[in-house]
CSV table of C-alpha atoms and ligand atoms in Angstrom, one decimal:
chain,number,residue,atom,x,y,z
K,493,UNK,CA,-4.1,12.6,12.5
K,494,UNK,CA,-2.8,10.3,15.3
K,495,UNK,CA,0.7,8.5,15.4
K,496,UNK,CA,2.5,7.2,11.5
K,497,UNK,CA,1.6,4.0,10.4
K,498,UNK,CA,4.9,2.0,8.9
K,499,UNK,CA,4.2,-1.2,6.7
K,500,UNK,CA,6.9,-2.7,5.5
K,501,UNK,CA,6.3,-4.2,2.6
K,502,UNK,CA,7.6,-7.7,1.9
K,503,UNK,CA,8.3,-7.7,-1.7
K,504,UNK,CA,11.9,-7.0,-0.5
K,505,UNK,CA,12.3,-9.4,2.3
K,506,UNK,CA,14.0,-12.8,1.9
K,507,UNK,CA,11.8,-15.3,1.0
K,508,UNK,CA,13.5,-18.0,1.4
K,509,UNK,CA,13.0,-17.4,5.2
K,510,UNK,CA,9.7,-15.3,4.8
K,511,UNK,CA,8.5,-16.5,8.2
K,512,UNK,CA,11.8,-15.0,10.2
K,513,UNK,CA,11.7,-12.1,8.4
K,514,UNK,CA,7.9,-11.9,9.5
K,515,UNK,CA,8.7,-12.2,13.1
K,516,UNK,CA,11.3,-9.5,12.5
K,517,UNK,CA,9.8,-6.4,11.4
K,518,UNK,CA,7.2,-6.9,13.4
K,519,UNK,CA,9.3,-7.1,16.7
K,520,UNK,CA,10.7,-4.1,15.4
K,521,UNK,CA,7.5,-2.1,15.3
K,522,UNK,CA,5.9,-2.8,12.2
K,523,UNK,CA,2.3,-1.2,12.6
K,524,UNK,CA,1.2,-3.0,9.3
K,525,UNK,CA,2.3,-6.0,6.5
K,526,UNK,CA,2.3,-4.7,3.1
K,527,UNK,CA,1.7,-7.5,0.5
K,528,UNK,CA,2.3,-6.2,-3.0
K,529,UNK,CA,0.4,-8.5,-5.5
K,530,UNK,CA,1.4,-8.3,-9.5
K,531,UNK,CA,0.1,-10.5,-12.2
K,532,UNK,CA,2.7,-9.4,-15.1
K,533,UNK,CA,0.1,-8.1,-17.1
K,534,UNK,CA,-1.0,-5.0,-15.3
K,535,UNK,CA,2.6,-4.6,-14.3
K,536,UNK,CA,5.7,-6.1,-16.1
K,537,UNK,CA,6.4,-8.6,-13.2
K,538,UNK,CA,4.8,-11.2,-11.0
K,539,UNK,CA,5.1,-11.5,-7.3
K,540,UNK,CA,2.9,-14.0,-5.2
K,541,UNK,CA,-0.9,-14.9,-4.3
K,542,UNK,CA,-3.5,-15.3,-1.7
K,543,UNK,CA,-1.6,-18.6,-1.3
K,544,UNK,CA,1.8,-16.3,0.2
K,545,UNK,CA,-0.9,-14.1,1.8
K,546,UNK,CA,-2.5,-16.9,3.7
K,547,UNK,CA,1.2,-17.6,5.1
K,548,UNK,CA,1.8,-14.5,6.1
K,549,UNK,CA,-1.3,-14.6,8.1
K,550,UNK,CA,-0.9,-17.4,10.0
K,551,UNK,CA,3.0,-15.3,10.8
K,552,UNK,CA,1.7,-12.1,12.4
K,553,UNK,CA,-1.3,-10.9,13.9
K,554,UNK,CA,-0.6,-7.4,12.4
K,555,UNK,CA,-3.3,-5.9,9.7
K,556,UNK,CA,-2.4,-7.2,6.3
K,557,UNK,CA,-2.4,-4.6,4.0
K,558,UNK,CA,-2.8,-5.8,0.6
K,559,UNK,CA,-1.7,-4.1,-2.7
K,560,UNK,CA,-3.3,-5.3,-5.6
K,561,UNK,CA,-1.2,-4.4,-9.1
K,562,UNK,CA,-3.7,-7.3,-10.7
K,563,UNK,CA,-6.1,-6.7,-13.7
K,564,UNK,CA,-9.8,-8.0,-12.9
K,565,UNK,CA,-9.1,-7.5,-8.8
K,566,UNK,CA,-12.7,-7.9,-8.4
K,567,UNK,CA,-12.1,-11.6,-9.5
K,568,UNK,CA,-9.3,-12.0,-7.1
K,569,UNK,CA,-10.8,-9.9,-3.8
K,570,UNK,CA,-12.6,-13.1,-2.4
K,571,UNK,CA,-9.4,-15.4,-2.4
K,572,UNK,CA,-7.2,-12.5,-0.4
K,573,UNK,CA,-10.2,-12.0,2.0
K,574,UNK,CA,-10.2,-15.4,2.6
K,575,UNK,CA,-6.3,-15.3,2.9
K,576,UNK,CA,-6.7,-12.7,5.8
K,577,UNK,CA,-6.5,-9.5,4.1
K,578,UNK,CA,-7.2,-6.6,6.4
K,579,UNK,CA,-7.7,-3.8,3.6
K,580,UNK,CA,-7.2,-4.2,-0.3
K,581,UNK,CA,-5.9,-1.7,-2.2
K,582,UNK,CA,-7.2,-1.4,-5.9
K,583,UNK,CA,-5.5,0.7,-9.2
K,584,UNK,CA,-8.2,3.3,-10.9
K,585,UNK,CA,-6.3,3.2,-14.2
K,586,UNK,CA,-8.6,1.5,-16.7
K,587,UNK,CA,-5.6,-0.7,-17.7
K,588,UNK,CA,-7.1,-2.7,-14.1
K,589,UNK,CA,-10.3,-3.1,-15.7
K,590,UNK,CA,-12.5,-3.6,-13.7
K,591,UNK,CA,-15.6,-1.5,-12.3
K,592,UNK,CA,-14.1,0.5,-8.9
K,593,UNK,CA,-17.0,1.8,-8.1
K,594,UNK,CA,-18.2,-2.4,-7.5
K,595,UNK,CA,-14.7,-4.0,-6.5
K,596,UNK,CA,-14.5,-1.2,-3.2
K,597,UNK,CA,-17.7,-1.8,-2.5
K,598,UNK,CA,-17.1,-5.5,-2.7
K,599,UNK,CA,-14.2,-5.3,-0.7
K,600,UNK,CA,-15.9,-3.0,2.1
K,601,UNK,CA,-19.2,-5.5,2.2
K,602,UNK,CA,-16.5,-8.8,2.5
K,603,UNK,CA,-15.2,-6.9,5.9
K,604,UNK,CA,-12.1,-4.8,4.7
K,605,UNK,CA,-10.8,-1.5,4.5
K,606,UNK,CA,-10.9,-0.5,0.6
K,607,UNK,CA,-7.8,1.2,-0.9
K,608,UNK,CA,-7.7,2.8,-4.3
K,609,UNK,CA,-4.5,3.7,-5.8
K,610,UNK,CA,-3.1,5.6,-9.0
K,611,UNK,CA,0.2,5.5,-10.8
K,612,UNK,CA,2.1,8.4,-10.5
K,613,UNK,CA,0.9,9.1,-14.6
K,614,UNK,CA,-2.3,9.2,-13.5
K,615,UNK,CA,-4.0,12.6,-12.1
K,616,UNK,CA,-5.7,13.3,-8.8
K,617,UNK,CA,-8.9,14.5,-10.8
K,618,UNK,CA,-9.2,10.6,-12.3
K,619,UNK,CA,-9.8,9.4,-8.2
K,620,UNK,CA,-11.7,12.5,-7.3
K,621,UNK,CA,-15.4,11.1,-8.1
K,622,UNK,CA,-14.3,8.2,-5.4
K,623,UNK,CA,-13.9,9.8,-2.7
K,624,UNK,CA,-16.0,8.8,0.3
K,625,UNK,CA,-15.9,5.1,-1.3
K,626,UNK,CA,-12.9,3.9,-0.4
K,627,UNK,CA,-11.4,4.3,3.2
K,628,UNK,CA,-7.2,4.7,2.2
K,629,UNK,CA,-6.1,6.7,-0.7
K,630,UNK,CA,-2.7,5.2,-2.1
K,631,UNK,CA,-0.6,7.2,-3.6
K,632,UNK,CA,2.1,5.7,-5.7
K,633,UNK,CA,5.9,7.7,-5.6
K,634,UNK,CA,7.2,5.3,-8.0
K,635,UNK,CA,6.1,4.0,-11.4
K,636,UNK,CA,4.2,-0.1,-9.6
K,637,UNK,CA,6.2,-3.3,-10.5
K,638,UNK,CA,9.3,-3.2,-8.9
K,639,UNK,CA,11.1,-2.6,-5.5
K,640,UNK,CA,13.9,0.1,-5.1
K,641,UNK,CA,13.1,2.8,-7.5
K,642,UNK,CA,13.5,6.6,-6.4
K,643,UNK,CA,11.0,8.7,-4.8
K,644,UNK,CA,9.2,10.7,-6.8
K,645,UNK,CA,8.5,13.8,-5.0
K,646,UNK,CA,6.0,15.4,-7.7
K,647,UNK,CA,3.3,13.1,-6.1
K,648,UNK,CA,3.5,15.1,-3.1
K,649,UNK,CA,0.7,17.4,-4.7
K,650,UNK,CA,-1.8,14.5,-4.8
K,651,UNK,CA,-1.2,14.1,-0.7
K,652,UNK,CA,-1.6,17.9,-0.1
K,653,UNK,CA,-4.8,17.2,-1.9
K,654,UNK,CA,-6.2,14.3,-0.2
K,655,UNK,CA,-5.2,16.3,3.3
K,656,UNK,CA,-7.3,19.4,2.4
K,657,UNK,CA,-10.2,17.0,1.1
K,658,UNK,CA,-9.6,15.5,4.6
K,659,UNK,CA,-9.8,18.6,6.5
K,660,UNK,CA,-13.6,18.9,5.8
K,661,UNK,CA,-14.5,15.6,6.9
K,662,UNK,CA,-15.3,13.6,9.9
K,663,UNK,CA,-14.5,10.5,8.2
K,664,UNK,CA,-11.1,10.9,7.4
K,665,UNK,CA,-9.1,8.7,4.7
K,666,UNK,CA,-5.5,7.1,5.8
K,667,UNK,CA,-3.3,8.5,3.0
K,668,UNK,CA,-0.7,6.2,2.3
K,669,UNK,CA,2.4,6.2,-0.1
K,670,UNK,CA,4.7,4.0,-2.0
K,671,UNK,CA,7.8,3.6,-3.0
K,672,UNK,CA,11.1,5.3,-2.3
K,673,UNK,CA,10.5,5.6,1.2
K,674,UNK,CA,13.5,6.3,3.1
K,675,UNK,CA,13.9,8.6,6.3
K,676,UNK,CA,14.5,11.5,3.7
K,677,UNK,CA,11.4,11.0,1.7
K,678,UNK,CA,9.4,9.8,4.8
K,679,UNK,CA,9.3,13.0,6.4
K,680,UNK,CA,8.6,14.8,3.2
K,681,UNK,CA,5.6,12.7,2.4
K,682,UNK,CA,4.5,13.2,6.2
K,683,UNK,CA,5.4,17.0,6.0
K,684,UNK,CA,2.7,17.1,2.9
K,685,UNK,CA,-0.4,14.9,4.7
K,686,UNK,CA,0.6,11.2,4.4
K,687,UNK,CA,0.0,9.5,7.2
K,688,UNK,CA,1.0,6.0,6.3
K,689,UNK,CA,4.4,4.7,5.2
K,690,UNK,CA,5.4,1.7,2.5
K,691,UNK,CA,8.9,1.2,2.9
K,692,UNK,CA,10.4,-1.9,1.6
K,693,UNK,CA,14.5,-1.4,0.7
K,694,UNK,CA,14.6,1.0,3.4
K,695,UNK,CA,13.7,-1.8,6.0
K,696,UNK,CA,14.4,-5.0,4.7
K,697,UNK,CA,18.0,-4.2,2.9
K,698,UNK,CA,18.5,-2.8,6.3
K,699,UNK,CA,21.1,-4.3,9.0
K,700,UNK,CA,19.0,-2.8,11.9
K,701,UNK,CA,15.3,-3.0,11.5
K,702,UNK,CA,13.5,-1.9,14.1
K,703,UNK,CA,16.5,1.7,13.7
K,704,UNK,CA,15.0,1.4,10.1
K,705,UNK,CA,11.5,1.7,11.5
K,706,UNK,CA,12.1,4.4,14.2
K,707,UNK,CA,14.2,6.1,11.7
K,708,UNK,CA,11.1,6.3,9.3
K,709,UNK,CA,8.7,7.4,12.1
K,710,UNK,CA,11.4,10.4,12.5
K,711,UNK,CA,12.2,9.2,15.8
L,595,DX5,C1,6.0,-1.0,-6.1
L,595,DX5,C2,5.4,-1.6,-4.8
L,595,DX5,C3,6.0,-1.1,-3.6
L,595,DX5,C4,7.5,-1.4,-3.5
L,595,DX5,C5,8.1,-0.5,-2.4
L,595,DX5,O1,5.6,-1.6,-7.2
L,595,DX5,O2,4.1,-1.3,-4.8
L,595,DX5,O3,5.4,-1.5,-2.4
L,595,DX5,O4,7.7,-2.7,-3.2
L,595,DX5,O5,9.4,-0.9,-2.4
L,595,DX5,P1,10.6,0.2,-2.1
L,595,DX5,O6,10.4,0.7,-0.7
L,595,DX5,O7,11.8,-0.7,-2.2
L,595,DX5,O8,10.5,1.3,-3.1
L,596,ZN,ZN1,2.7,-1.6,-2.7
């Protein structure tokens, strides 16, 4: 599957100049934005809204990639549509509750790309009956809710198994991980089938980051 896809994800940049750091990572070769959206209920912290989204929009004409760590996303998909979302990623875990069979369908019909996710606790069987549904499988390498956490590298099983399910297809899903991505764990999560790369620390803590970028592309 063509070239890596690296979207940084801005939970780590500085926000107090969100705009610069914008402009940065994407003159550095940022293929995507990754917005990662937590209510404090589904996870145990709270980030920002459509409202940050929206801003980030008007920033960068890069595709918005939108993580949603939210209970009731099917509530909340129309306001980061409207904010400029290019695909929105959704949790399966029933703790999300709502019905993913109707929020990716809703998020597909509203003219994105539909992501579904799973926590590391969760098993690859528990996303299985949604395949061909959604167009980007997420899979999480650290427990969702805060930046900076290691790699887990015993999700690599779930990417090997989204690879071979892709094998058989025409219309192939983006597989995409999360968390802990540095050039180490980069190039084992591309080595195993991902094909797209979250990276926040790596990037933004970085001095240089368009080296961080190549560096995760295993240039
Ligand atoms: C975790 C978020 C990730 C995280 C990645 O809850 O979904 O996108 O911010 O950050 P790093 O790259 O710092 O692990
Ligand atoms: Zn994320």
């Amino acid at each position: 599957m063509g070239k890596v896809i690296i979207a940084p994800s801005i939970l780590a940049a500085d926000f107090s100049r969100l705009a610069e750091e914008i402009h940065r990572v994407e003159a550095a070769g940022a293929d995507w934005i990754h917005c990662d959206i937590m209510d404090g209920h589904f996870v145990d912290n709270i980030s920002f809204g459509p409202d940050i989204v929206q801003l980030v929009r008007r920033e960068t004409s890069l595709p918005l990639d939108v993580h949603l760590m939210i209970e009731h996303a099917d509530h909340y998909v129309p306001r980061f549509v409207k904010a400029g979302a290019n695909s929105i990623t959704v949790h399966v875990e029933p703790e999300a509750k709502h019905d993913v069979v109707k929020t990716l369908q809703q998020i597909r019909e509203a003219g994105c790309r539909a992501g579904l996710t799973l926590n590391p606790e969760t098993s690859f069987e528990v996303i299985e009956p949604f395949l061909g549904k959604f167009d980007m499988l997420l899979v999480m390498t650290v427990h969702p809710g805060f930046g900076g956490q290691p790699f887990r590298g015993d999700q690599m099983e779930k990417v090997r198994r989204a690879a071979t399910w892709n094998q058989a297809r025409e219309h192939k899903i983006d597989i995409e991980v999360d968390g802990g991505i540095n050039q180490k764990t980069a190039r084992i999560s591309v080595e195993n089938g991902a094909n797209v790369l979250v990276a926040g620390t790596s990037i933004f803590h970085s001095e240089d980051y368009a080296y961080a970028i190549r560096e995760l592309r295993g240039e």
